[in-house]
Coordinates of C-alpha atoms in Angstrom, one line a residue:
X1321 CA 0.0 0.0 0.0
X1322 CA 3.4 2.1 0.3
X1323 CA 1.6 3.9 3.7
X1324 CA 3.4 6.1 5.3
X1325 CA 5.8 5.0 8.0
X1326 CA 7.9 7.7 9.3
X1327 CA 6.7 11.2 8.8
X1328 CA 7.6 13.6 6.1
X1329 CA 10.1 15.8 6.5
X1330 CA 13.7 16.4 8.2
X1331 CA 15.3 14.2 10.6
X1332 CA 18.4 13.5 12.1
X1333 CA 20.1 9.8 12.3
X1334 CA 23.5 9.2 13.4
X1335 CA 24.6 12.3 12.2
X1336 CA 23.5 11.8 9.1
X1337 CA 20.6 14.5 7.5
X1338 CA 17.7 12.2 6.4
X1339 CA 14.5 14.0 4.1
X1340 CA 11.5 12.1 4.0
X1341 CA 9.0 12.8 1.6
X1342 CA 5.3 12.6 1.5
X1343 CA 3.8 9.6 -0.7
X1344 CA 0.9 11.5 -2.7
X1345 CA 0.0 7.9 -3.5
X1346 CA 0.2 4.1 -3.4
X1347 CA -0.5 1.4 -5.5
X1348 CA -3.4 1.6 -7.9
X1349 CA -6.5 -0.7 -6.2
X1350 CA -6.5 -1.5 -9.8
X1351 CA -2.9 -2.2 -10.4
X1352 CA -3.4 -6.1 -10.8
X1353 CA -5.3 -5.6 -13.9
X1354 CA -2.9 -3.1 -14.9
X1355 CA 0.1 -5.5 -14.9
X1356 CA -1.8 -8.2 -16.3
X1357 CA -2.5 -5.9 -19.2
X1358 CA 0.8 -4.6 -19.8
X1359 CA 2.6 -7.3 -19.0
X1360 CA 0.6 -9.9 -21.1
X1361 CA -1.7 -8.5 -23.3
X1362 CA -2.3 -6.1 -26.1
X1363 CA -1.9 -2.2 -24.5
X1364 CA -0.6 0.8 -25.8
X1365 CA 3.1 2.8 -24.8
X1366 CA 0.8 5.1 -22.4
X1367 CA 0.3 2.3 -20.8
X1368 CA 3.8 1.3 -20.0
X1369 CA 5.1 5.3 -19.3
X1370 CA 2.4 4.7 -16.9
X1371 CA 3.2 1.9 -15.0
X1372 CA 5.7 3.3 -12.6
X1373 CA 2.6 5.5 -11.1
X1374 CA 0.4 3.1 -11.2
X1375 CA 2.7 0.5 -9.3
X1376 CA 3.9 3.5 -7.1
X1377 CA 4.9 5.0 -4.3
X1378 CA 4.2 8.0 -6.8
X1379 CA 6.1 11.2 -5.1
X1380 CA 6.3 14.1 -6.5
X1381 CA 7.8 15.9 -3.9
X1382 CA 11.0 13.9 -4.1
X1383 CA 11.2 14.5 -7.4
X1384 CA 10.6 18.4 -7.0
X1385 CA 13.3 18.0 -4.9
X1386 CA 15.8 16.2 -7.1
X1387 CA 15.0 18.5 -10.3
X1388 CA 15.4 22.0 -7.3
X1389 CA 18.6 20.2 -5.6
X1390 CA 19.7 17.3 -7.0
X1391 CA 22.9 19.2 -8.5
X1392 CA 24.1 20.6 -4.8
X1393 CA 25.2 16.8 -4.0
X1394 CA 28.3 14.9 -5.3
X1395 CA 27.0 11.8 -5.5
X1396 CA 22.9 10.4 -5.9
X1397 CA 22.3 6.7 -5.4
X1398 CA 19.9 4.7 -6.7
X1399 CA 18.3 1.7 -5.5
X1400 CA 16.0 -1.1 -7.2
X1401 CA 15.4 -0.4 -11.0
X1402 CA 11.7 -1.0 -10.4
X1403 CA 10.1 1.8 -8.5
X1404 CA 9.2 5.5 -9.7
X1405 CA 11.7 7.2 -7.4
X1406 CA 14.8 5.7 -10.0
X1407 CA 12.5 5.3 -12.9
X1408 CA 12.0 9.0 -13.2
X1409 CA 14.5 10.2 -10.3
X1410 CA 17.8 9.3 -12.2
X1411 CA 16.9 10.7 -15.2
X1412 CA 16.9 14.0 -13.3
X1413 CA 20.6 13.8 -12.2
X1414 CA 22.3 11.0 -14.3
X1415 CA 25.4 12.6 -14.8
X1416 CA 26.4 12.0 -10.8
X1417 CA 24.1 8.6 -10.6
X1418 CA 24.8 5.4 -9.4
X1419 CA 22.3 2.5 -9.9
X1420 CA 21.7 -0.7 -7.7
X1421 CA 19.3 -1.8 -9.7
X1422 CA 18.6 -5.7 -8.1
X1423 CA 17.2 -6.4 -11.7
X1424 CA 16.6 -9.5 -12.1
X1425 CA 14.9 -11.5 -15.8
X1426 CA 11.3 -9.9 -15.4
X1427 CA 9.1 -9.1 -18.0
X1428 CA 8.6 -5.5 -16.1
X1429 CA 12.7 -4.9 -17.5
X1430 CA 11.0 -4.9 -21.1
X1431 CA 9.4 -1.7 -20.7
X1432 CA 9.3 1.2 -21.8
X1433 CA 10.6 3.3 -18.7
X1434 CA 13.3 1.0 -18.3
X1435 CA 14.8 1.3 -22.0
X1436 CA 16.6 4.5 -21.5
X1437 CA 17.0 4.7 -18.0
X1438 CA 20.0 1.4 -17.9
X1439 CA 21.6 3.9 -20.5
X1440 CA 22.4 6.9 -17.9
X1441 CA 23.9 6.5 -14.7
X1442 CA 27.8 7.0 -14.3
X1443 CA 27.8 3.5 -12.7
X1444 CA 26.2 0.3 -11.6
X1445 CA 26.4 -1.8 -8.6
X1446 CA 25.5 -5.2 -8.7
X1447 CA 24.1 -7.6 -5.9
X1448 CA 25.6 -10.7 -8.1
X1449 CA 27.8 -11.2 -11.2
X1450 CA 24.3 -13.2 -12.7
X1451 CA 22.3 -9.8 -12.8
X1452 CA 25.0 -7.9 -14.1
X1453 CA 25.5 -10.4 -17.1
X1454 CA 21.4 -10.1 -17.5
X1455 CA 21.5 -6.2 -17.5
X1456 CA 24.7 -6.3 -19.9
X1457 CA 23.2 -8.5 -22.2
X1458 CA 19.5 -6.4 -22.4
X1459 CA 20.8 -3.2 -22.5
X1460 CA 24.3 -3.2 -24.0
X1461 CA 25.5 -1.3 -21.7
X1462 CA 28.9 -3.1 -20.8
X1463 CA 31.1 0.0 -21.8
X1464 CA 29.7 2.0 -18.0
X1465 CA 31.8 1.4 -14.8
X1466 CA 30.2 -1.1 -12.8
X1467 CA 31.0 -3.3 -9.7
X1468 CA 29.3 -6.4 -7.8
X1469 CA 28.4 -4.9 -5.1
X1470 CA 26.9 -7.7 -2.5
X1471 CA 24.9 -6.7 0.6
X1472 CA 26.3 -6.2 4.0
X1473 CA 25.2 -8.7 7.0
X1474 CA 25.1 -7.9 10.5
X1475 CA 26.0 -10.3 13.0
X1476 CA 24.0 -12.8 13.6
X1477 CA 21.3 -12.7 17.1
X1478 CA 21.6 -15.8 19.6
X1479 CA 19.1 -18.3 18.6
X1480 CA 17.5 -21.2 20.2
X1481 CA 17.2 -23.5 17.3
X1482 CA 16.4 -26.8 19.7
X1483 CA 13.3 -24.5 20.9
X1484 CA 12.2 -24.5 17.9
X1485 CA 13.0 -28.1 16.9
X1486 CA 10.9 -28.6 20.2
X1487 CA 8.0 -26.6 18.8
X1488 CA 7.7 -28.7 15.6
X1489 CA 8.4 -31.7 17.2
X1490 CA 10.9 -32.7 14.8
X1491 CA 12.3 -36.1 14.8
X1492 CA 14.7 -36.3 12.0
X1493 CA 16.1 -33.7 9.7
X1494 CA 14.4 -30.3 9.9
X1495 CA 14.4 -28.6 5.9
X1496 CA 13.2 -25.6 5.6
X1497 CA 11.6 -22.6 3.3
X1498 CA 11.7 -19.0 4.4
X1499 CA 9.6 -16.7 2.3
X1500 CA 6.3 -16.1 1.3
X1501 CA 4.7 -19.6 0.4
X1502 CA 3.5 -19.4 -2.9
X1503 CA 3.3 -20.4 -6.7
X1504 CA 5.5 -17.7 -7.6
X1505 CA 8.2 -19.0 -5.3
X1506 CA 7.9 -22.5 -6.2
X1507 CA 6.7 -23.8 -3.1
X1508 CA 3.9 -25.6 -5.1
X1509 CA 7.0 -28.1 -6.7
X1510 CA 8.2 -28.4 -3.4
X1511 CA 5.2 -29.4 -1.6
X1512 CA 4.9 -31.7 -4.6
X1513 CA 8.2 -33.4 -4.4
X1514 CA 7.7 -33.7 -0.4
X1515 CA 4.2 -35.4 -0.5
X1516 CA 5.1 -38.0 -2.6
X1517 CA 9.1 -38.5 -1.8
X1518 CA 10.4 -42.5 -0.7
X1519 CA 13.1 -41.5 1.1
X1520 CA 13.7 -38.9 4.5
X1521 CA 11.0 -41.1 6.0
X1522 CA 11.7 -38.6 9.4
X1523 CA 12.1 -35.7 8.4
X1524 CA 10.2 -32.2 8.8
X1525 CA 9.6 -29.7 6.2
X1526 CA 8.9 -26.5 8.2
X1527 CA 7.3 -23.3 5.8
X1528 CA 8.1 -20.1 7.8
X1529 CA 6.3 -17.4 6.0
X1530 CA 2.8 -16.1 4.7
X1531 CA 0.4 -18.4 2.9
X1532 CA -0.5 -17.5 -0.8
X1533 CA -1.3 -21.6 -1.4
X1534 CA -3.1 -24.4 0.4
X1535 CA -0.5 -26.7 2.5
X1536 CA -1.2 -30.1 2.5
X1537 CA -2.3 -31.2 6.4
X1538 CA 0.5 -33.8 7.7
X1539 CA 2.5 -35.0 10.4
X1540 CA 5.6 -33.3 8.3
X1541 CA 4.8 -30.7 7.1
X1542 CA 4.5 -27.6 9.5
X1543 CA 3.1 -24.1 8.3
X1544 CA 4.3 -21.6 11.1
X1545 CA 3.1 -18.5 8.9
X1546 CA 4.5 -14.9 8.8
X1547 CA 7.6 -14.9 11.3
X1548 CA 9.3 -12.4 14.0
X1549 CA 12.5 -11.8 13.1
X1550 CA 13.6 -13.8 16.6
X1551 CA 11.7 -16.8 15.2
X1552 CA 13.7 -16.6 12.1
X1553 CA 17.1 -16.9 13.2
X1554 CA 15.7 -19.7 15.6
X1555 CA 13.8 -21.6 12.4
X1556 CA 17.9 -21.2 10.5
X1557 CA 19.4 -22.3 13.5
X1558 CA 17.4 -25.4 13.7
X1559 CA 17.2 -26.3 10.4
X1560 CA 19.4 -28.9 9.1
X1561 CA 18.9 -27.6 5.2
X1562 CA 17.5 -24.5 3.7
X1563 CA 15.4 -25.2 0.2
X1564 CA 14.5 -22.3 -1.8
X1565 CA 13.3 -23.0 -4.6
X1566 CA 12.4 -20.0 -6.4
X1567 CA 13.0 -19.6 -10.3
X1568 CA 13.7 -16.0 -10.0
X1569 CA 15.6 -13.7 -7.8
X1570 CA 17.9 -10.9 -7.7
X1571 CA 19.7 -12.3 -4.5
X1572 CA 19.0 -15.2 -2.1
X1573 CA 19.5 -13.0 0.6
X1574 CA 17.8 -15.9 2.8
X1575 CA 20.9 -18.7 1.8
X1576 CA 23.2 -15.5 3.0
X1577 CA 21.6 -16.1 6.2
X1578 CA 20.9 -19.6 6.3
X1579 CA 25.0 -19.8 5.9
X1580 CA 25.6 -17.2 8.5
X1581 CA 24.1 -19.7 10.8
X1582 CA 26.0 -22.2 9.1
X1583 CA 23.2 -24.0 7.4
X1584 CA 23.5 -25.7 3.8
X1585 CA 21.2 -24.9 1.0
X1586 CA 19.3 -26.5 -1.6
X1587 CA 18.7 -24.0 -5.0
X1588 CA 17.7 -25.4 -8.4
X1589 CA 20.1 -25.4 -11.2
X1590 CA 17.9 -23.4 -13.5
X1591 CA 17.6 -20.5 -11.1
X1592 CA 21.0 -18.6 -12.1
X1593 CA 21.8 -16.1 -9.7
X1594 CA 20.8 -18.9 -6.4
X1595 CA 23.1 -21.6 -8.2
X1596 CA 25.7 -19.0 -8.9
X1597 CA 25.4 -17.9 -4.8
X1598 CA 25.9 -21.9 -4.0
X1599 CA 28.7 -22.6 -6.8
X1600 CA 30.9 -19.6 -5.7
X1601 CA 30.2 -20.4 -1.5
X1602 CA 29.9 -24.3 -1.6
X1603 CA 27.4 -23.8 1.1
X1604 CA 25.1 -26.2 -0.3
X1605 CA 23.7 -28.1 -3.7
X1606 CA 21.8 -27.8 -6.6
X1607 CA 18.8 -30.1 -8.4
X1608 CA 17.7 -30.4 -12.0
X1609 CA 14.5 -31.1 -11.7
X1610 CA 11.5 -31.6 -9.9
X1611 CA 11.8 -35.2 -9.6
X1612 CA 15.7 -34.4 -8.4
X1613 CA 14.8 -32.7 -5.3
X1614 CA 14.8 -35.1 -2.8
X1615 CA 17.7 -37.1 -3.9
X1616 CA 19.7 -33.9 -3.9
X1617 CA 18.1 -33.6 -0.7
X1618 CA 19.2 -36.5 0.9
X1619 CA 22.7 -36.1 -0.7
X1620 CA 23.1 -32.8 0.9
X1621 CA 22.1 -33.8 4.5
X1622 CA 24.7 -36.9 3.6
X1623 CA 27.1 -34.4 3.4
X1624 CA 26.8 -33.2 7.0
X1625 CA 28.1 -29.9 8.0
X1626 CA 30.8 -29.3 5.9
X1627 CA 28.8 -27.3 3.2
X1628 CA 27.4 -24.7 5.7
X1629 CA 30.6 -24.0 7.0
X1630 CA 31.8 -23.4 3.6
X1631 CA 28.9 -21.0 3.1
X1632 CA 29.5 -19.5 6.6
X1633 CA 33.3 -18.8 5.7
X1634 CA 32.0 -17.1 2.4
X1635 CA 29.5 -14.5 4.0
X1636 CA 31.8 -13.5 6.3
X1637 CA 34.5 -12.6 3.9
X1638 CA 31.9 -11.1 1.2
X1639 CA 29.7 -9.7 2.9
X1640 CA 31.0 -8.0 5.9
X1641 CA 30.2 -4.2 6.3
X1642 CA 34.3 -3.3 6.1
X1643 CA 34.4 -4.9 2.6
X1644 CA 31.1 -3.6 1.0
X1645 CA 31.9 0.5 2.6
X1646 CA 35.1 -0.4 0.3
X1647 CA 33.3 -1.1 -2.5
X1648 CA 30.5 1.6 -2.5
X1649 CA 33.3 4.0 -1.9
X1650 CA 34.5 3.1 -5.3
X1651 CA 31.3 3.8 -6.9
X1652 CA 30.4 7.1 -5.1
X1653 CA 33.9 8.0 -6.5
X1654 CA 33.2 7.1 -10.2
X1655 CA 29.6 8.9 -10.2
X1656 CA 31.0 12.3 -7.8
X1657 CA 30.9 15.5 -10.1

């Protein structure tokens, strides 16, 4: 709905000057059709130059306030392609622009908004080497500065994963999916693979996140629903495997986390940028197919902890906060006027 959280206006945090601006509106209530429209069916280029709008937040005041001052600051960064704050914010000030533009192979990237906009800034960070060969290969665009930039991690809470393992009653080994539970994440293949598997006779398959689907009512399978942050680090630290088996992301922030708890994870091998995360950690395996899950599955748990320590050792190197200030410095550099 893109309500307001914090109130317009300036504020103060850690030092740092922080101006909020008003939301003059959310999504369109009739967005949904909208997309469908654009995205799959006949529609016109009005339709796409307004999507951005339409999807919102839509805020004008921000972009009053880039087009008035935008030009007094060395440096404007950008973050997630997507929204209309870069859509139509960059284009304001792309001469001292850096993008992070978590793109990832969406029909949304076809657009019409998009088409010029991966032309402008004076660089590009990168959240894996995967989106920036998907952005280079669209756009042409190979010839501007650009750097994987990664995410920083804090440290991780103290977790009570036997609590949790309690909760569920889990006998065997406890897998798990963090995320919303739907279609769209592939949870539908999973649950598919589970109910009718031959093998892992005891263990759990614990689904931490909000319901889009129906779960299947069984002894293992356990639907805990939409998750504190406290119950998440407990659900990583008592899970022997993370699956996610989403076809499209940006960045499987959740494996980052699953390894910083030193937990291996299951991607499939048609889902680039996850296999790409598990090939350059070794914190966990990849499946082929449907059919392949639960073997992989079982092979991975076979493996016993050695893969989440590899992916432990990984996100601590990559993405601690020392290494990625070092690397954004670099790209505030390239884009300051």
């Amino acid at each position: 709905a893109w309500a307001p959280h914090y109130r317009a206006g300036e504020d103060a945090v850690g030092g740092v000057t922080v101006r909020r601006f008003e939301v003059a509106s959310g999504r369109d209530p009739e967005f949904k059709a909208v997309e469908r429209r654009v995205l799959l069916e006949e529609h016109t280029l009005a339709d796409e130059l307004d999507w951005p709008r339409r999807q919102g937040p839509h805020c004008p005041a921000l972009l009053d306030f880039l087009h008035a001052k935008g030009q007094s600051y060395d440096a404007v960064l950008f973050w997630t392609y997507i929204y209309e704050p870069t859509a139509l914010g960059l284009p304001i000030v792309p001469e001292r622009s850096v993008l992070i533009s978590t793109a990832h192979d969406e029909l949304p990237l076809r657009l019409a908004p998009y088409q010029r906009l991966f032309a402008l800034p004076r660089a590009f960070g990168f959240l894996t080497p995967e989106e920036r060969d998907i952005v280079h290969g669209r756009f042409h665009n190979a010839h501007i500065p650009s750097l994987v930039l990664g995410i920083g991690l804090d440290p991780v809470p103290p977790a009570d994963g036997e609590a949790l393992r309690r909760r569920v009653k889990a006998r065997g080994p406890l897998v798990l999916y963090l995320g919303q539970v739907s279609e769209g994440k592939g949870c539908d293949e999973l649950l598919r693979a589970w109910t009718s598997r031959t093998s892992l006779p005891d263990a759990t398959l614990v689904l931490a996140g909000t319901a889009r689907l129906e779960i299947p009512v069984r002894d293992d399978v356990v639907a805990l629903g939409r998750v504190s942050e406290a119950e998440k680090w407990q659900a990583l630290a008592a899970a022997d495997a993370l699956v996610l088996p989403s076809h499209l992301e940006s960045l499987g922030i959740v494996l980052l986390e699953a390894w910083q708890q030193g937990t291996p994870v299951l991607v499939p091998s048609w889902n680039k940028v996850t296999a790409g995360q598990v090939a350059r950690s070794g914190g966990g395996a990849v499946y082929d197919s449907v059919d392949d899950l639960i073997p992989a599955l079982d092979a991975l748990l076979a493996r016993g902890p050695m893969p989440g320590e590899a992916g432990r050792e990984w996100v601590a190197r990559e993405c601690d906060w020392r290494a990625v200030d070092a690397r954004l410095e670099w790209l505030v550099g390239l884009a300051t006027v």
